[in-house]
Short mmCIF file of C-alpha atoms and ligand atoms in Angstrom, two decimals:
data_model
loop_
_atom_site.label_atom_id
_atom_site.label_comp_id
_atom_site.label_asym_id
_atom_site.label_seq_id
_atom_site.Cartn_x
_atom_site.Cartn_y
_atom_site.Cartn_z
CA MET A 1 77.54 -64.66 33.96
CA ILE A 2 73.67 -64.48 35.51
CA GLU A 3 71.91 -67.56 36.29
CA PHE A 4 68.98 -68.43 38.14
CA LYS A 5 67.00 -71.12 39.48
CA LYS A 6 63.49 -72.75 38.26
CA GLU A 7 62.56 -72.40 42.13
CA GLN A 8 63.03 -68.71 41.77
CA VAL A 9 59.89 -66.90 41.04
CA PHE A 10 59.27 -63.76 39.53
CA ILE A 11 56.35 -62.03 38.14
CA VAL A 12 56.74 -60.22 35.16
CA THR A 13 54.03 -57.72 34.48
CA GLY A 14 53.67 -56.12 30.96
CA ALA A 15 55.12 -59.28 29.44
CA SER A 16 53.17 -59.36 26.18
CA SER A 17 54.89 -56.41 24.66
CA GLY A 18 57.82 -54.05 24.62
CA ILE A 19 60.31 -54.44 27.81
CA GLY A 20 58.58 -56.80 29.60
CA GLU A 21 58.35 -59.42 27.09
CA ALA A 22 62.00 -58.74 26.90
CA VAL A 23 62.89 -59.33 29.76
CA ALA A 24 59.74 -62.55 30.65
CA ILE A 25 62.16 -64.23 27.83
CA LEU A 26 65.48 -63.59 28.94
CA LEU A 27 64.54 -64.34 32.97
CA ASN A 28 63.66 -67.76 31.19
CA GLU A 29 65.59 -68.02 29.29
CA LEU A 30 68.69 -67.58 32.72
CA GLY A 31 66.69 -70.13 34.10
CA ALA A 32 63.67 -68.11 35.96
CA THR A 33 60.20 -69.64 36.79
CA VAL A 34 58.43 -66.30 34.78
CA ILE A 35 54.77 -65.59 35.46
CA ALA A 36 54.18 -63.78 32.60
CA ILE A 37 51.00 -60.98 33.25
CA ALA A 38 48.88 -58.84 31.10
CA ARG A 39 45.94 -58.70 29.91
CA ASN A 40 46.07 -59.54 26.35
CA GLU A 41 46.40 -63.69 25.55
CA ASN A 42 47.50 -63.75 22.32
CA ARG A 43 50.63 -61.30 22.80
CA LEU A 44 51.24 -63.84 25.85
CA ASN A 45 50.78 -66.73 23.76
CA LYS A 46 53.35 -65.74 21.36
CA MET A 47 55.69 -64.53 23.59
CA LYS A 48 55.31 -67.93 25.40
CA SER A 49 56.07 -69.09 21.76
CA LYS A 50 59.15 -67.31 21.91
CA CYS A 51 60.81 -68.81 25.26
CA LYS A 52 63.35 -71.26 25.82
CA ASN A 53 62.17 -73.15 28.94
CA PRO A 54 57.93 -72.73 27.53
CA GLU A 55 57.46 -75.17 30.79
CA ASN A 56 58.77 -72.80 33.82
CA MET A 57 56.64 -69.89 31.55
CA HIS A 58 53.36 -69.62 33.02
CA ILE A 59 50.82 -67.16 31.49
CA GLU A 60 48.35 -65.10 33.87
CA ILE A 61 45.45 -62.78 32.08
CA LYS A 62 44.84 -59.62 34.44
CA ASP A 63 43.71 -56.13 34.17
CA LEU A 64 46.14 -54.90 36.70
CA THR A 65 43.52 -51.59 36.99
CA GLU A 66 40.61 -54.01 37.94
CA ASN A 67 40.64 -54.70 41.28
CA ILE A 68 43.67 -52.44 42.36
CA ASN A 69 43.05 -52.83 45.70
CA GLU A 70 42.40 -56.53 45.59
CA LEU A 71 46.29 -56.95 43.83
CA PRO A 72 47.43 -58.15 47.18
CA ASN A 73 45.33 -61.03 47.67
CA TYR A 74 45.63 -62.05 44.08
CA ILE A 75 49.21 -62.26 44.73
CA LYS A 76 48.58 -64.58 47.36
CA SER A 77 46.35 -66.12 45.15
CA LEU A 78 49.38 -66.92 42.70
CA LYS A 79 51.79 -68.31 45.57
CA GLU A 80 49.31 -71.06 46.13
CA LYS A 81 49.37 -72.25 43.39
CA TYR A 82 52.88 -71.35 42.35
CA GLY A 83 54.92 -70.93 45.09
CA LYS A 84 57.06 -68.06 47.26
CA PHE A 85 58.14 -65.67 45.28
CA SER A 86 61.76 -64.25 44.66
CA GLY A 87 60.61 -60.74 42.96
CA MET A 88 58.96 -59.04 39.82
CA ALA A 89 59.91 -56.50 37.14
CA TYR A 90 56.95 -54.42 37.17
CA CYS A 91 56.26 -53.46 33.55
CA ALA A 92 53.13 -52.58 33.10
CA GLY A 93 52.49 -48.92 32.04
CA VAL A 94 50.86 -46.18 29.92
CA ALA A 95 51.70 -43.24 28.59
CA CYS A 96 50.46 -39.88 27.50
CA ILE A 97 50.13 -36.50 26.16
CA TYR A 98 47.76 -34.27 27.27
CA PRO A 99 48.30 -30.78 27.76
CA ILE A 100 47.76 -29.39 31.24
CA ARG A 101 44.74 -27.85 29.54
CA MET A 102 43.25 -31.30 28.99
CA VAL A 103 43.84 -32.83 32.22
CA ASP A 104 40.53 -34.54 34.12
CA MET A 105 40.32 -36.51 37.02
CA ASN A 106 39.63 -39.11 34.51
CA ILE A 107 42.78 -39.60 33.00
CA LEU A 108 44.77 -39.03 36.12
CA ALA A 109 43.08 -41.56 37.85
CA ASN A 110 43.81 -44.14 33.93
CA ILE A 111 47.40 -43.01 33.72
CA PHE A 112 47.97 -43.42 38.41
CA ASN A 113 46.18 -46.27 38.10
CA VAL A 114 48.20 -48.42 35.86
CA ASN A 115 51.37 -47.00 36.20
CA TYR A 116 51.67 -46.09 40.19
CA TYR A 117 48.70 -47.38 42.24
CA ALA A 118 48.79 -51.11 40.65
CA PRO A 119 52.08 -51.80 41.47
CA ILE A 120 52.49 -49.80 44.70
CA MET A 121 49.84 -52.82 45.42
CA MET A 122 51.45 -55.97 43.94
CA ILE A 123 54.58 -54.84 45.37
CA LYS A 124 52.73 -54.87 49.00
CA GLY A 125 51.71 -57.95 47.82
CA ILE A 126 55.25 -59.27 47.08
CA LEU A 127 56.62 -57.68 50.55
CA ASP A 128 54.16 -59.68 52.23
CA LYS A 129 56.36 -61.77 54.75
CA ARG A 130 54.14 -64.58 53.49
CA ASN A 131 54.10 -64.55 49.98
CA ARG A 132 57.78 -64.13 49.52
CA LEU A 133 61.42 -66.25 50.23
CA SER A 134 62.92 -65.09 53.64
CA ALA A 135 66.61 -63.86 53.85
CA GLU A 136 67.71 -67.64 54.78
CA GLU A 137 66.13 -68.69 51.49
CA GLY A 138 67.89 -65.98 49.68
CA GLY A 139 65.44 -63.10 49.88
CA GLY A 140 64.48 -61.77 46.12
CA SER A 141 64.28 -58.53 44.37
CA ILE A 142 62.11 -56.35 42.33
CA VAL A 143 62.51 -53.68 39.25
CA CYS A 144 59.80 -51.15 38.56
CA ILE A 145 60.02 -49.19 35.47
CA SER A 146 59.47 -45.65 35.64
CA SER A 147 61.05 -43.30 33.23
CA ILE A 148 63.67 -40.42 32.12
CA ASP A 149 60.63 -38.56 32.71
CA ALA A 150 60.36 -38.59 36.38
CA LYS A 151 63.48 -36.34 36.39
CA LEU A 152 63.24 -34.77 32.62
CA SER A 153 60.40 -34.10 31.06
CA SER A 154 58.39 -32.44 28.18
CA LYS A 155 55.49 -30.31 27.83
CA GLY A 156 52.46 -32.45 27.48
CA GLN A 157 53.88 -35.21 29.82
CA SER A 158 53.08 -33.97 33.09
CA ILE A 159 50.61 -36.30 34.25
CA TYR A 160 53.10 -39.24 33.05
CA ALA A 161 55.86 -37.52 34.15
CA GLY A 162 54.88 -37.31 37.66
CA SER A 163 53.59 -41.28 38.24
CA LYS A 164 56.96 -42.29 37.04
CA ALA A 165 58.35 -40.19 39.61
CA ALA A 166 55.95 -40.99 42.46
CA LEU A 167 56.96 -44.83 41.43
CA SER A 168 60.65 -43.59 42.26
CA ALA A 169 60.00 -42.04 45.26
CA SER A 170 57.86 -44.20 47.17
CA VAL A 171 60.11 -47.81 45.23
CA LYS A 172 62.73 -45.81 47.45
CA SER A 173 60.83 -45.29 50.33
CA ILE A 174 59.40 -49.43 50.59
CA SER A 175 63.03 -50.85 49.85
CA LYS A 176 64.13 -49.36 53.53
CA GLU A 177 61.39 -51.18 54.98
CA VAL A 178 62.70 -54.61 53.79
CA ALA A 179 66.87 -54.63 53.09
CA SER A 180 66.94 -56.12 56.17
CA SER A 181 64.58 -58.73 55.14
CA GLY A 182 65.99 -59.68 51.83
CA PHE A 183 64.46 -58.02 50.06
CA ARG A 184 66.05 -55.23 47.29
CA LEU A 185 63.82 -52.86 45.05
CA ASN A 186 65.25 -50.72 42.33
CA CYS A 187 63.66 -48.72 39.56
CA VAL A 188 65.39 -48.03 35.93
CA LEU A 189 64.88 -44.95 34.14
CA PRO A 190 65.02 -45.63 30.36
CA SER A 191 64.69 -42.61 27.92
CA ILE A 192 63.60 -43.84 24.68
CA ILE A 193 63.28 -47.19 23.60
CA GLU A 194 62.05 -48.78 20.17
CA THR A 195 58.79 -50.82 21.37
CA PRO A 196 55.34 -50.81 20.47
CA MET A 197 54.73 -47.82 22.99
CA SER A 198 57.16 -45.38 21.15
CA LEU A 199 56.54 -46.45 17.52
CA SER A 200 53.12 -46.36 17.66
CA PRO A 201 52.26 -43.08 13.92
CA GLU A 202 50.48 -41.54 16.31
CA SER A 203 53.18 -41.58 19.44
CA PRO A 204 53.93 -37.73 19.26
CA ILE A 205 56.32 -38.48 22.06
CA THR A 206 59.22 -39.75 19.12
CA GLU A 207 58.18 -36.93 17.22
CA ASN A 208 59.37 -34.15 19.20
CA ILE A 209 62.71 -36.26 19.85
CA ASN A 210 66.01 -34.47 18.37
CA PRO A 211 68.08 -36.96 16.99
CA GLU A 212 71.36 -35.75 17.79
CA GLU A 213 70.48 -36.24 21.13
CA TYR A 214 70.49 -39.66 20.69
CA PRO A 215 73.92 -40.64 19.12
CA ILE A 216 73.96 -44.66 19.58
CA GLY A 217 70.24 -44.55 18.46
CA TRP A 218 67.65 -45.70 20.26
CA GLY A 219 67.29 -48.04 22.77
CA LYS A 220 66.03 -51.70 22.12
CA PRO A 221 63.63 -53.65 24.94
CA GLN A 222 67.20 -56.28 25.22
CA ASP A 223 69.16 -53.36 26.45
CA VAL A 224 66.22 -52.58 29.61
CA ALA A 225 66.16 -56.11 29.81
CA ASN A 226 69.83 -56.37 30.56
CA MET A 227 69.75 -54.47 33.17
CA ILE A 228 66.59 -55.48 35.08
CA ILE A 229 67.60 -59.35 34.88
CA TYR A 230 70.57 -57.59 36.80
CA LEU A 231 69.30 -55.92 39.37
CA LEU A 232 67.13 -59.25 39.84
CA SER A 233 69.95 -60.73 40.25
CA ASP A 234 71.90 -61.86 43.35
CA LYS A 235 75.13 -59.69 41.68
CA ALA A 236 73.19 -56.73 42.25
CA LYS A 237 73.44 -57.91 46.02
CA PHE A 238 74.64 -54.24 47.27
CA ILE A 239 72.18 -52.31 44.89
CA SER A 240 69.11 -51.45 46.35
CA GLY A 241 66.76 -48.06 46.48
CA GLN A 242 68.35 -46.98 43.35
CA ASN A 243 66.59 -44.99 40.26
CA TYR A 244 68.78 -46.16 36.98
CA ILE A 245 68.90 -44.20 34.18
CA ILE A 246 69.39 -46.47 30.72
CA ASP A 247 70.73 -43.31 28.40
CA THR A 248 72.64 -43.15 26.19
CA GLY A 249 73.72 -39.55 27.52
CA GLY A 250 71.79 -37.28 26.11
CA VAL A 251 69.58 -36.69 27.60
CA LEU A 252 70.94 -36.02 31.02
CA MET B 1 29.05 -34.55 17.78
CA ASN B 2 27.27 -31.26 15.83
CA LYS B 3 29.67 -29.33 14.66
CA SER B 4 28.25 -25.95 16.81
CA ASP B 5 28.90 -28.17 19.66
CA PHE B 6 32.10 -29.23 18.77
CA LEU B 7 33.28 -25.35 17.65
CA VAL B 8 32.28 -24.50 21.00
CA GLU B 9 35.12 -27.59 22.12
CA LEU B 10 37.34 -26.23 20.04
CA GLU B 11 37.34 -22.56 21.28
CA ASP B 12 37.37 -24.00 25.21
CA ILE B 13 40.56 -26.94 24.05
CA LEU B 14 42.60 -23.31 22.24
CA GLN B 15 41.60 -21.06 25.03
CA ARG B 16 40.59 -18.21 23.00
CA GLU B 17 38.71 -15.40 23.82
CA ASP B 18 36.88 -14.92 20.61
CA SER B 19 34.48 -18.22 19.25
CA CYS B 20 35.41 -20.23 15.92
CA ASN B 21 33.96 -21.05 13.74
CA GLU B 22 34.49 -23.56 10.48
CA SER B 23 35.65 -21.84 7.56
CA ASP B 24 38.60 -19.90 9.42
CA ASN B 25 42.19 -20.26 9.36
CA LEU B 26 43.81 -22.22 12.01
CA ASN B 27 47.51 -21.01 11.39
CA ASP B 28 45.71 -17.18 11.33
CA TYR B 29 44.95 -18.34 14.93
CA GLU B 30 48.28 -16.98 17.83
CA GLU B 31 46.97 -19.81 19.77
CA TRP B 32 47.64 -22.90 17.41
CA ASP B 33 50.25 -23.80 18.31
CA SER B 34 52.37 -26.94 18.78
CA LEU B 35 50.88 -27.34 22.72
CA SER B 36 47.24 -26.77 21.51
CA LYS B 37 47.67 -29.11 18.49
CA MET B 38 48.97 -31.60 22.07
CA SER B 39 45.63 -30.85 22.92
CA ILE B 40 43.01 -31.49 19.76
CA MET B 41 45.29 -34.96 19.33
CA ALA B 42 44.20 -35.40 23.41
CA TYR B 43 40.19 -34.42 22.69
CA TYR B 44 40.18 -36.69 19.58
CA ASP B 45 41.77 -39.75 21.75
CA LYS B 46 39.45 -38.95 24.61
CA SER B 47 36.11 -38.05 23.03
CA PHE B 48 36.35 -40.12 19.01
CA GLY B 49 38.21 -42.39 20.11
CA VAL B 50 40.59 -40.74 17.14
CA LYS B 51 44.35 -41.47 17.32
CA LEU B 52 45.95 -38.36 14.50
CA SER B 53 49.21 -38.28 14.24
CA LEU B 54 51.11 -33.98 14.39
CA ASN B 55 51.19 -35.45 10.83
CA ASP B 56 47.93 -35.78 10.62
CA LEU B 57 47.96 -31.87 12.16
CA LYS B 58 50.50 -29.91 9.58
CA THR B 59 47.89 -30.97 6.58
CA VAL B 60 45.26 -29.22 8.33
CA THR B 61 44.72 -25.47 7.33
CA THR B 62 40.69 -24.79 8.15
CA VAL B 63 38.80 -25.08 11.33
CA SER B 64 36.72 -26.89 8.12
CA ASP B 65 39.82 -28.98 7.46
CA LEU B 66 40.20 -30.20 11.19
CA ILE B 67 36.67 -31.44 11.04
CA LYS B 68 37.15 -33.98 9.31
CA LEU B 69 40.16 -35.39 10.67
CA ALA B 70 37.03 -36.77 13.62
CA GLY B 71 35.39 -38.99 10.11
CA ASN B 72 31.92 -38.48 10.28
CA LYS B 73 32.30 -38.25 14.74
CA ILE B 74 31.78 -34.63 13.79
CA GLN B 75 27.94 -34.06 11.20
N1 NAP C 301 59.42 -47.72 24.98
C1 NAP C 301 59.57 -46.21 26.00
O1 NAP C 301 60.09 -45.46 24.80
C2 NAP C 301 59.74 -45.87 27.17
C3 NAP C 301 60.95 -44.68 28.53
C4 NAP C 301 60.62 -45.25 29.06
C5 NAP C 301 59.82 -46.17 29.99
N2 NAP C 301 58.79 -46.75 29.34
C6 NAP C 301 57.78 -47.22 30.24
O2 NAP C 301 58.26 -48.90 30.36
C7 NAP C 301 57.37 -49.97 30.25
C8 NAP C 301 57.22 -50.74 29.56
O3 NAP C 301 56.51 -49.47 28.43
P1 NAP C 301 56.49 -50.87 26.40
O4 NAP C 301 57.75 -49.47 26.00
O5 NAP C 301 57.38 -51.78 26.72
O6 NAP C 301 55.44 -50.10 26.47
P2 NAP C 301 54.58 -50.88 25.32
O7 NAP C 301 54.72 -52.13 24.69
O8 NAP C 301 53.24 -50.31 25.20
O9 NAP C 301 53.62 -52.60 26.79
C9 NAP C 301 53.05 -51.98 27.48
C10 NAP C 301 52.57 -53.19 29.04
O10 NAP C 301 52.01 -53.11 29.89
C11 NAP C 301 50.74 -53.80 30.03
N3 NAP C 301 50.08 -52.85 29.95
C12 NAP C 301 49.09 -52.16 30.21
N4 NAP C 301 47.82 -51.24 30.98
C13 NAP C 301 47.94 -53.16 31.73
C14 NAP C 301 46.67 -52.95 32.26
N5 NAP C 301 45.67 -52.19 33.16
N6 NAP C 301 47.44 -54.03 33.44
C15 NAP C 301 47.90 -55.29 33.00
N7 NAP C 301 48.97 -55.19 31.87
C16 NAP C 301 48.75 -53.60 31.31
C17 NAP C 301 50.63 -54.29 28.54
O11 NAP C 301 49.86 -55.39 28.46
P3 NAP C 301 48.36 -55.45 27.70
O12 NAP C 301 48.28 -54.64 26.57
O13 NAP C 301 48.49 -57.09 27.08
O14 NAP C 301 47.58 -56.31 28.82
C18 NAP C 301 51.82 -53.95 27.74
O15 NAP C 301 52.09 -55.83 27.46
C19 NAP C 301 56.25 -48.91 30.47
O16 NAP C 301 55.58 -48.95 31.72
C20 NAP C 301 56.72 -46.99 30.12
O17 NAP C 301 55.96 -46.71 30.98
C21 NAP C 301 59.04 -46.94 28.33
#
């Protein structure tokens, strides 16, 4: 059984929807204090209303792409408010289908801002020794959501796939920098999961899917959340710098 | 955007050597493939804030039908 203490403070980004929402609710249910970050206040409040321990669920409205260079200071301000961090689940992200002929710097920036630059600067903030628990205090764990597209992607996904592959590669390197100080970092790489991102009617992602590749059906946000929670917990103390595909075997 | 500007944009999106006309049947264009459809979806989203599905594009025959999918954004 995985348990957390309320003194263990975790940031969950993307907590207003889909996978991030599932992670925030489960982490809170298992006892941790959760700082839930997203832009949409209504949806964050809705998420909070589903929580088992609302007193340990704190909502922070933030556009993570607004001033990316300042994100480490943002983490510092959160630490001053809530205490030192035990880790983070970075679940914010945007998807796009842009064939190469449609790509320009605006699109590249939009995608990389949320999917790559912001998580890197958030990680930088958390890994500042002044903002996190030391090894003696229990250390901690960071999990970022990458995507199956980092390994194998279809047409129109080059920029999304690139942002996720970049994140996976950087997280692996950072994990080595901090291994000896009690912090672990990993990525999970889900294939198709039923969330607003993949279910929206205009999503070409889902229209291109071959049902035969999904013998057990599509994943649910909880399926990814379970893996993330495990990696955040001490049960995964021997696991760092890894990229875990979450899939039923159809894709890779 | 006016229609003639859109026709020039369309030529570029489809990467056609020839120009496009409102009455053209898209299915007659060899460039009208799945990548071109994705590109149109991306273009409508970026330029007009209109989110199309591949199903919407399946209902389209002529360039003029495509223009209609932009609502009143292409006059
Ligand atoms: N669904 C899938 O099939 C799938 C597959 C593989 C990987 N993934 C990845 O999993 C992660 C979660 O996706 P999901 O399916 O749960 O998507 P989702 O339901 O669309 O949720 C995305 C979350 O990101 C937040 N977000 C987006 N831009 C933000 C910004 N600028 N600042 C702060 N928060 C922002 C959104 O919150 P607000 O709008 O409230 O700000 C929302 O909570 C993403 O990284 C996605 O790439 C998803």
